[in-house]
mmCIF file of C-alpha atoms in Angstrom:
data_model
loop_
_atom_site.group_PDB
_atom_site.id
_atom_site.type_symbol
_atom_site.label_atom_id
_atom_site.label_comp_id
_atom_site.label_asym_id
_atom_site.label_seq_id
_atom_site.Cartn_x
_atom_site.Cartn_y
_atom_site.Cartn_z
ATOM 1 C CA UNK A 80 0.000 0.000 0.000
ATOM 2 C CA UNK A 81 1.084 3.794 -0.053
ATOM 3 C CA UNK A 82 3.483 4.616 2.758
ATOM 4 C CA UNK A 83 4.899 7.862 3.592
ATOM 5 C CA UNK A 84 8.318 8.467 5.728
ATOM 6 C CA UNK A 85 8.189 10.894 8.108
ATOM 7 C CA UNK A 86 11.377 11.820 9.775
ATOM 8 C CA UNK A 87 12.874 12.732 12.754
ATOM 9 C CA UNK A 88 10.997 9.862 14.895
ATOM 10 C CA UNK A 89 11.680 12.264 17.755
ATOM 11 C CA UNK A 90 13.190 15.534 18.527
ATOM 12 C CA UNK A 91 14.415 17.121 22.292
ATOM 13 C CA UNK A 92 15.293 20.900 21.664
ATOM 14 C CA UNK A 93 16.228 23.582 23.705
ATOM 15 C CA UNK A 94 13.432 26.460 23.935
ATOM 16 C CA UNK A 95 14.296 28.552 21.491
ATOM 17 C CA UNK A 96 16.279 26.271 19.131
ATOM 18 C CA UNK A 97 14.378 25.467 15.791
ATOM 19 C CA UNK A 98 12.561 22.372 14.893
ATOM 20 C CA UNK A 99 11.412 20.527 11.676
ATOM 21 C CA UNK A 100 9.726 17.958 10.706
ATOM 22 C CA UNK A 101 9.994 15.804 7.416
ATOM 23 C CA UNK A 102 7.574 13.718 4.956
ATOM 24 C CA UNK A 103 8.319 11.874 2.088
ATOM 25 C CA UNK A 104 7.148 10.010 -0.259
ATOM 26 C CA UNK A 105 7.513 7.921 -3.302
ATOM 27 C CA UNK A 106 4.688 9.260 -5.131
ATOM 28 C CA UNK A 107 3.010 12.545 -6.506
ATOM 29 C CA UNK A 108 0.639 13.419 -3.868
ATOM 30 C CA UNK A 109 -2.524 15.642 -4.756
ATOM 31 C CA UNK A 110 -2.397 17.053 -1.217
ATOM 32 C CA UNK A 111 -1.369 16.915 2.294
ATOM 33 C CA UNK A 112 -2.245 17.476 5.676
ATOM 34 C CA UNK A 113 -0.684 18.407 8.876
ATOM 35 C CA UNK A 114 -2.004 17.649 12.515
ATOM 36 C CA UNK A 115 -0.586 18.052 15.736
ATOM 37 C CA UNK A 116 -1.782 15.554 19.077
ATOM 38 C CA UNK A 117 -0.817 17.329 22.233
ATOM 39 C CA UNK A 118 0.415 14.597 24.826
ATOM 40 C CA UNK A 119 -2.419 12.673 25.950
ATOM 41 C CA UNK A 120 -4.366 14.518 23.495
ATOM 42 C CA UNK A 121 -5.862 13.397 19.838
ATOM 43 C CA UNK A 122 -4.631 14.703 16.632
ATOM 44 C CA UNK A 123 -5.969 17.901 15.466
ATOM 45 C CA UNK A 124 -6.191 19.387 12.194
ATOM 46 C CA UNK A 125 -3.467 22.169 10.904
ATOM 47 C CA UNK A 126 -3.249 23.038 7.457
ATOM 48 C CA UNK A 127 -3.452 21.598 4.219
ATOM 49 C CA UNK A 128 -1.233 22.019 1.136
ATOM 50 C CA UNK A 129 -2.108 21.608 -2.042
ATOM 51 C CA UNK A 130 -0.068 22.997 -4.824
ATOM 52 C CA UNK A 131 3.478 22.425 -5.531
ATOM 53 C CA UNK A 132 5.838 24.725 -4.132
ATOM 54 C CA UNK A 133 3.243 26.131 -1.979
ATOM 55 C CA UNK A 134 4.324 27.248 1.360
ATOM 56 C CA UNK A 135 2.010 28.573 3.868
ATOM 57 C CA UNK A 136 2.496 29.971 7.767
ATOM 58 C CA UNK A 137 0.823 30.090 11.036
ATOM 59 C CA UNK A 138 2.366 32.692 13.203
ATOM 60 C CA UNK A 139 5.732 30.289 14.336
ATOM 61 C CA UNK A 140 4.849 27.192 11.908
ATOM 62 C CA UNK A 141 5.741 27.162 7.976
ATOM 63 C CA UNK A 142 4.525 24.354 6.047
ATOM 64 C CA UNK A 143 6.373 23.564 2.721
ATOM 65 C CA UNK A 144 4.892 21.547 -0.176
ATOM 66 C CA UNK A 145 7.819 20.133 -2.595
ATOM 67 C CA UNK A 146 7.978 21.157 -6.202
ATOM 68 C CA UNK A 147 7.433 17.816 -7.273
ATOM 69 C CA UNK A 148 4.812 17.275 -4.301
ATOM 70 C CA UNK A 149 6.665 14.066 -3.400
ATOM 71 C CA UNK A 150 7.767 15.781 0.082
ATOM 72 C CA UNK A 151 6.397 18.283 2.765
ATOM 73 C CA UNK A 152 8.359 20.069 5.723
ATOM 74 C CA UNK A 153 7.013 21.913 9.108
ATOM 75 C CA UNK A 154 9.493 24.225 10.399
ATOM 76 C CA UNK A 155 9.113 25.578 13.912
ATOM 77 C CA UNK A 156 11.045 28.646 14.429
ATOM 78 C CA UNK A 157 12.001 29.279 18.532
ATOM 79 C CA UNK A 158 9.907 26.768 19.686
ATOM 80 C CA UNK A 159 7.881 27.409 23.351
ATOM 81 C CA UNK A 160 6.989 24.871 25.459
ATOM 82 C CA UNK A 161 3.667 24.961 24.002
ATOM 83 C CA UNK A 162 4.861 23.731 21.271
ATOM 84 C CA UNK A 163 5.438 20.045 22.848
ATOM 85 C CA UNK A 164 3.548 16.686 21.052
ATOM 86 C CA UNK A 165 3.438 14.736 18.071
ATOM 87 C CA UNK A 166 3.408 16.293 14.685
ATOM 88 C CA UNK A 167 1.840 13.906 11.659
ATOM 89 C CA UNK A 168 1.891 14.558 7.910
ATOM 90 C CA UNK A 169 -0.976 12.920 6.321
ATOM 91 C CA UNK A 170 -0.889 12.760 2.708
ATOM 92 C CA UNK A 171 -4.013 12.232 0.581
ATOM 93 C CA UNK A 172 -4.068 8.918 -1.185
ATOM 94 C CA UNK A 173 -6.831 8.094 -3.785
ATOM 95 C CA UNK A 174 -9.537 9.570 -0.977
ATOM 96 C CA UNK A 175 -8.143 8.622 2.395
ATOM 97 C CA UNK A 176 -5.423 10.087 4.443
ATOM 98 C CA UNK A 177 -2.837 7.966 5.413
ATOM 99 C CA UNK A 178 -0.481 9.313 8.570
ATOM 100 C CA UNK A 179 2.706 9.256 8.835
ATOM 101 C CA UNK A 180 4.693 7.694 12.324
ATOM 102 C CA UNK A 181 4.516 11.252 13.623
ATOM 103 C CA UNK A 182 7.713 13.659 14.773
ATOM 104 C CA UNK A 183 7.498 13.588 18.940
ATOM 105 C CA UNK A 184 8.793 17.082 20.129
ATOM 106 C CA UNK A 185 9.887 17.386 23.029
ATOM 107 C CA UNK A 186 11.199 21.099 24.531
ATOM 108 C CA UNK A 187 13.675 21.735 27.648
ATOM 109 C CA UNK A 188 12.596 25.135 29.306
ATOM 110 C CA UNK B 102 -13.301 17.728 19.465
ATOM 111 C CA UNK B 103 -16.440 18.062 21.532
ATOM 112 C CA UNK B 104 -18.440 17.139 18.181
ATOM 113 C CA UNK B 105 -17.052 13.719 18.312
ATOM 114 C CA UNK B 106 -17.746 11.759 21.319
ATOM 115 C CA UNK B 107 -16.154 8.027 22.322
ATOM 116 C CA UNK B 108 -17.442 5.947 25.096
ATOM 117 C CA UNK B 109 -15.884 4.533 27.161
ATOM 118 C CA UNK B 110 -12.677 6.354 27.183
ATOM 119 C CA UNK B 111 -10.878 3.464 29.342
ATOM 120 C CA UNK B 112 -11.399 -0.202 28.826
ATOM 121 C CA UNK B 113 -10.519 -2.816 30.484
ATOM 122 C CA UNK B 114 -10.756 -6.307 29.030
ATOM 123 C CA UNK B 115 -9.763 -10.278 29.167
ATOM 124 C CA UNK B 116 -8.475 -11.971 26.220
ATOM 125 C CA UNK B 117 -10.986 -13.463 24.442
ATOM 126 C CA UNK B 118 -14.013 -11.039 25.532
ATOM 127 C CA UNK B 119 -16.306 -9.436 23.103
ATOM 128 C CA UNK B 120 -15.949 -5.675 22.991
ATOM 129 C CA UNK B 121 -17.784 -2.721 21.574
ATOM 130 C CA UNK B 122 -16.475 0.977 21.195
ATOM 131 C CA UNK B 123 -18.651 3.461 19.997
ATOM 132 C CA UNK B 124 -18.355 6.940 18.202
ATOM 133 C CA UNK B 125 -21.167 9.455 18.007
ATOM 134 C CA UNK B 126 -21.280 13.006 16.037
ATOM 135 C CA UNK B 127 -22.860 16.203 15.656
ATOM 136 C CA UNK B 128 -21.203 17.488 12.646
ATOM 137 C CA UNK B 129 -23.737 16.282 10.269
ATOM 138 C CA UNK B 130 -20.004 14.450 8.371
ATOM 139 C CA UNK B 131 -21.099 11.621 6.186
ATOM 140 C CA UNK B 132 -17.401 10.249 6.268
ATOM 141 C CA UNK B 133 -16.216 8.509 9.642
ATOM 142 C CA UNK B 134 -12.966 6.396 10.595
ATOM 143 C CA UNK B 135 -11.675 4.261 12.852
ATOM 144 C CA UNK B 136 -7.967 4.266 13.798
ATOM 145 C CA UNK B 137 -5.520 2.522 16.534
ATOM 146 C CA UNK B 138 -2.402 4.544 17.347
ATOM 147 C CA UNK B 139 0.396 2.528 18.812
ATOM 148 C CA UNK B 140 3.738 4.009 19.981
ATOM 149 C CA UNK B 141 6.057 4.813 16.789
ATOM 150 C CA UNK B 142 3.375 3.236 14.175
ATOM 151 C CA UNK B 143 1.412 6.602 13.805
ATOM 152 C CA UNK B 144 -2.155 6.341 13.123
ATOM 153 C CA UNK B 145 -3.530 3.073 11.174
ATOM 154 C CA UNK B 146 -7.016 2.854 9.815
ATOM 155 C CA UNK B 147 -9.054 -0.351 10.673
ATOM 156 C CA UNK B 148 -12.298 0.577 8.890
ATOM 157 C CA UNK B 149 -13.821 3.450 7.143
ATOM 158 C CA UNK B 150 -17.401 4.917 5.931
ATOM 159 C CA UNK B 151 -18.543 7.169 3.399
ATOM 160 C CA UNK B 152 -22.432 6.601 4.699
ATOM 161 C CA UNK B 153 -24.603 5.332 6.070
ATOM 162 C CA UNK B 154 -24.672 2.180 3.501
ATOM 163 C CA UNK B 155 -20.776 1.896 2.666
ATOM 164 C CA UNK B 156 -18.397 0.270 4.828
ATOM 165 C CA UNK B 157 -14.589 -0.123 3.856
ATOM 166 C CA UNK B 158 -11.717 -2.227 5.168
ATOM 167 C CA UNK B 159 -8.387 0.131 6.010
ATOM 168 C CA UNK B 160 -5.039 -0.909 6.170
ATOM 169 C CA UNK B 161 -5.819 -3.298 9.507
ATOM 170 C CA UNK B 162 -9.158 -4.701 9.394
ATOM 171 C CA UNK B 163 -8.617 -8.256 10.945
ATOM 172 C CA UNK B 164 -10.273 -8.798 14.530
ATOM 173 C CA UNK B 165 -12.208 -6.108 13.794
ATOM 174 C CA UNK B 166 -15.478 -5.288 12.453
ATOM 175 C CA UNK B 167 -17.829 -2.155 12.156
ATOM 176 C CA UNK B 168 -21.341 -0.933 12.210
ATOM 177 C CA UNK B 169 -22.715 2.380 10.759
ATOM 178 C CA UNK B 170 -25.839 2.795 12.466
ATOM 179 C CA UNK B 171 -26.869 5.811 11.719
ATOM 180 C CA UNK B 172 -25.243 8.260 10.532
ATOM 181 C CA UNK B 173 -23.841 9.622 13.579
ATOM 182 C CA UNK B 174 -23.069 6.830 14.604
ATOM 183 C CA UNK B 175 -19.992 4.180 14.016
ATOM 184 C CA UNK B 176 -19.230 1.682 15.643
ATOM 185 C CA UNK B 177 -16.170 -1.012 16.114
ATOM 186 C CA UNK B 178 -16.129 -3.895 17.545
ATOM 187 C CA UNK B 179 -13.578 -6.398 18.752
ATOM 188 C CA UNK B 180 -15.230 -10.221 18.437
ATOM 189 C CA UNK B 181 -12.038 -11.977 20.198
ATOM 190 C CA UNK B 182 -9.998 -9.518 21.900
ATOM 191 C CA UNK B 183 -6.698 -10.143 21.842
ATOM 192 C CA UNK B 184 -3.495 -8.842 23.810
ATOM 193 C CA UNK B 185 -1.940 -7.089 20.995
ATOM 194 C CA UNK B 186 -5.168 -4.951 20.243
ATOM 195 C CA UNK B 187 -3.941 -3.325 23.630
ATOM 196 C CA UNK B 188 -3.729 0.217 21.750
ATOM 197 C CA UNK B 189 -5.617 4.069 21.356
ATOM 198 C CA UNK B 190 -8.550 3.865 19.466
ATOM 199 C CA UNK B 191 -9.463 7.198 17.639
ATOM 200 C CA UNK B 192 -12.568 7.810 15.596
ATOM 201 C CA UNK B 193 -12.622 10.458 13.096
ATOM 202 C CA UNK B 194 -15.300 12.194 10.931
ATOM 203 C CA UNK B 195 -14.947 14.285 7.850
ATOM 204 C CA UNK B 196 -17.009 16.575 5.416
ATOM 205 C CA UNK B 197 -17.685 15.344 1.493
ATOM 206 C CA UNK B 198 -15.413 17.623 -0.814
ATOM 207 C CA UNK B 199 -11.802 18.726 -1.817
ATOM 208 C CA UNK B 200 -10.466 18.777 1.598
ATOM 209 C CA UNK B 201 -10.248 15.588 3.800
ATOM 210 C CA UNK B 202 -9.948 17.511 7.093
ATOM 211 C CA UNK B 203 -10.465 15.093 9.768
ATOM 212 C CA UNK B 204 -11.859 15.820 13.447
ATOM 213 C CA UNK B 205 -10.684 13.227 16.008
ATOM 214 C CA UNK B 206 -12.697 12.353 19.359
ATOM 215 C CA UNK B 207 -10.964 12.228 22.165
ATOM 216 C CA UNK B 208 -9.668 8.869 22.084
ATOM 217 C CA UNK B 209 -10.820 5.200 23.806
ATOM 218 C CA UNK B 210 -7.462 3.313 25.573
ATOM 219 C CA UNK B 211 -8.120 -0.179 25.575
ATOM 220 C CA UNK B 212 -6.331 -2.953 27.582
ATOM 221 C CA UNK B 213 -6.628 -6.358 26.970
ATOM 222 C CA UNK B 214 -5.238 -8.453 29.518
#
């Protein structure tokens, strides 16, 4: 079936210090999603992405769609410790999403 | 997502028990999921609906099976539970059209012993 790579498993950073997040995968993807589950929390929606290239911020979050929409990216800049949890990409495939493993973030105060 | 409700949201069961988890919501979504989440595996779907009539196998449909009673209503069962179904259950909903947004409920953790 379609799989997706989503990379790092799991981050610790310094408050402050940058994060990101990577998805990949081995197909052209119409879309994709981002969610976030806080700990102990369910996953809740982002932002979508649609067209290649596109790149698209919330306040301290940019999301990046590839050119050849094969591969997305959530950058963090200065992360808070509000900021802690799981991130998942969830590409579109045919018309269900299908989630990645999920980037655990972790932040030291 | 106070739209989407799961009861119970703690389960304890014995291997081999019958169990039933069930998903209610007021969105007025056609669409509604079923996932586990298990540590480093992410979210996999065990069954999926598009209404009220359509039921689909996901990626992890064995031990499992669904009914969409209404539709507001989906639920999963687990005939023979098993120790390795230990995991969180999610259910999800989502709106016809373009965008596949999902909206989670808050999550059933079920042991099986």
């Amino acid at each position: 079936g379609q799989q997706v790579m989503q990379i790092p498993q799991y981050q610790h950073v310094q408050e402050g210090e940058d994060f990101t997040t990577y998805c990949n995968s081995s197909t052209t993807l119409s879309n994709i999603q981002w969610y976030k589950q806080r700990p102990g929390g369910h996953p809740v929606f982002l932002i979508q992405l649609v067209k290649s290239g596109e790149v698209k911020k919330q306040k301290r979050l940019t999301f990046q769609f590839g050119e050849a929409k094969k591969n997305s990216s959530l950058h963090i800049t200065a992360t808070q410790t509000t900021d802690v949890g799981t991130y998942f990409c969830a590409p579109e495939y045919g018309n269900k999403l299908v989630f990645g493993a999920g980037t655990i973030l972790r932040v030291k105060s | 997502d106070a739209d989407v409700t799961q009861t119970p949201r703690n389960r304890i069961t014995k291997t081999g028990k019958r169990i039933m988890l069930e998903c209610s919501q007021t969105k007025g979504h056609d669409r509604m999921y079923w996932y586990r989440q298990d540590p480093g595996l992410g979210l996999r779907l065990i069954y999926y609906s598009f209404d009220v009539k359509d039921i689909n196998k996901g990626e992890i449909s064995d031990g499992y099976s669904v009914s969409r009673q209404a539709q507001a209503k989906f639920s999963l069962s687990l005939e023979s539970a098993i120790p390795n179904q230990t995991a969180l259950y999610f259910c999800a909903t989502s709106d016809w059209g373009v965008s596949e947004t999902q909206y989670f409920g808050p999550g059933t953790r079920l042991l099986v012993l």
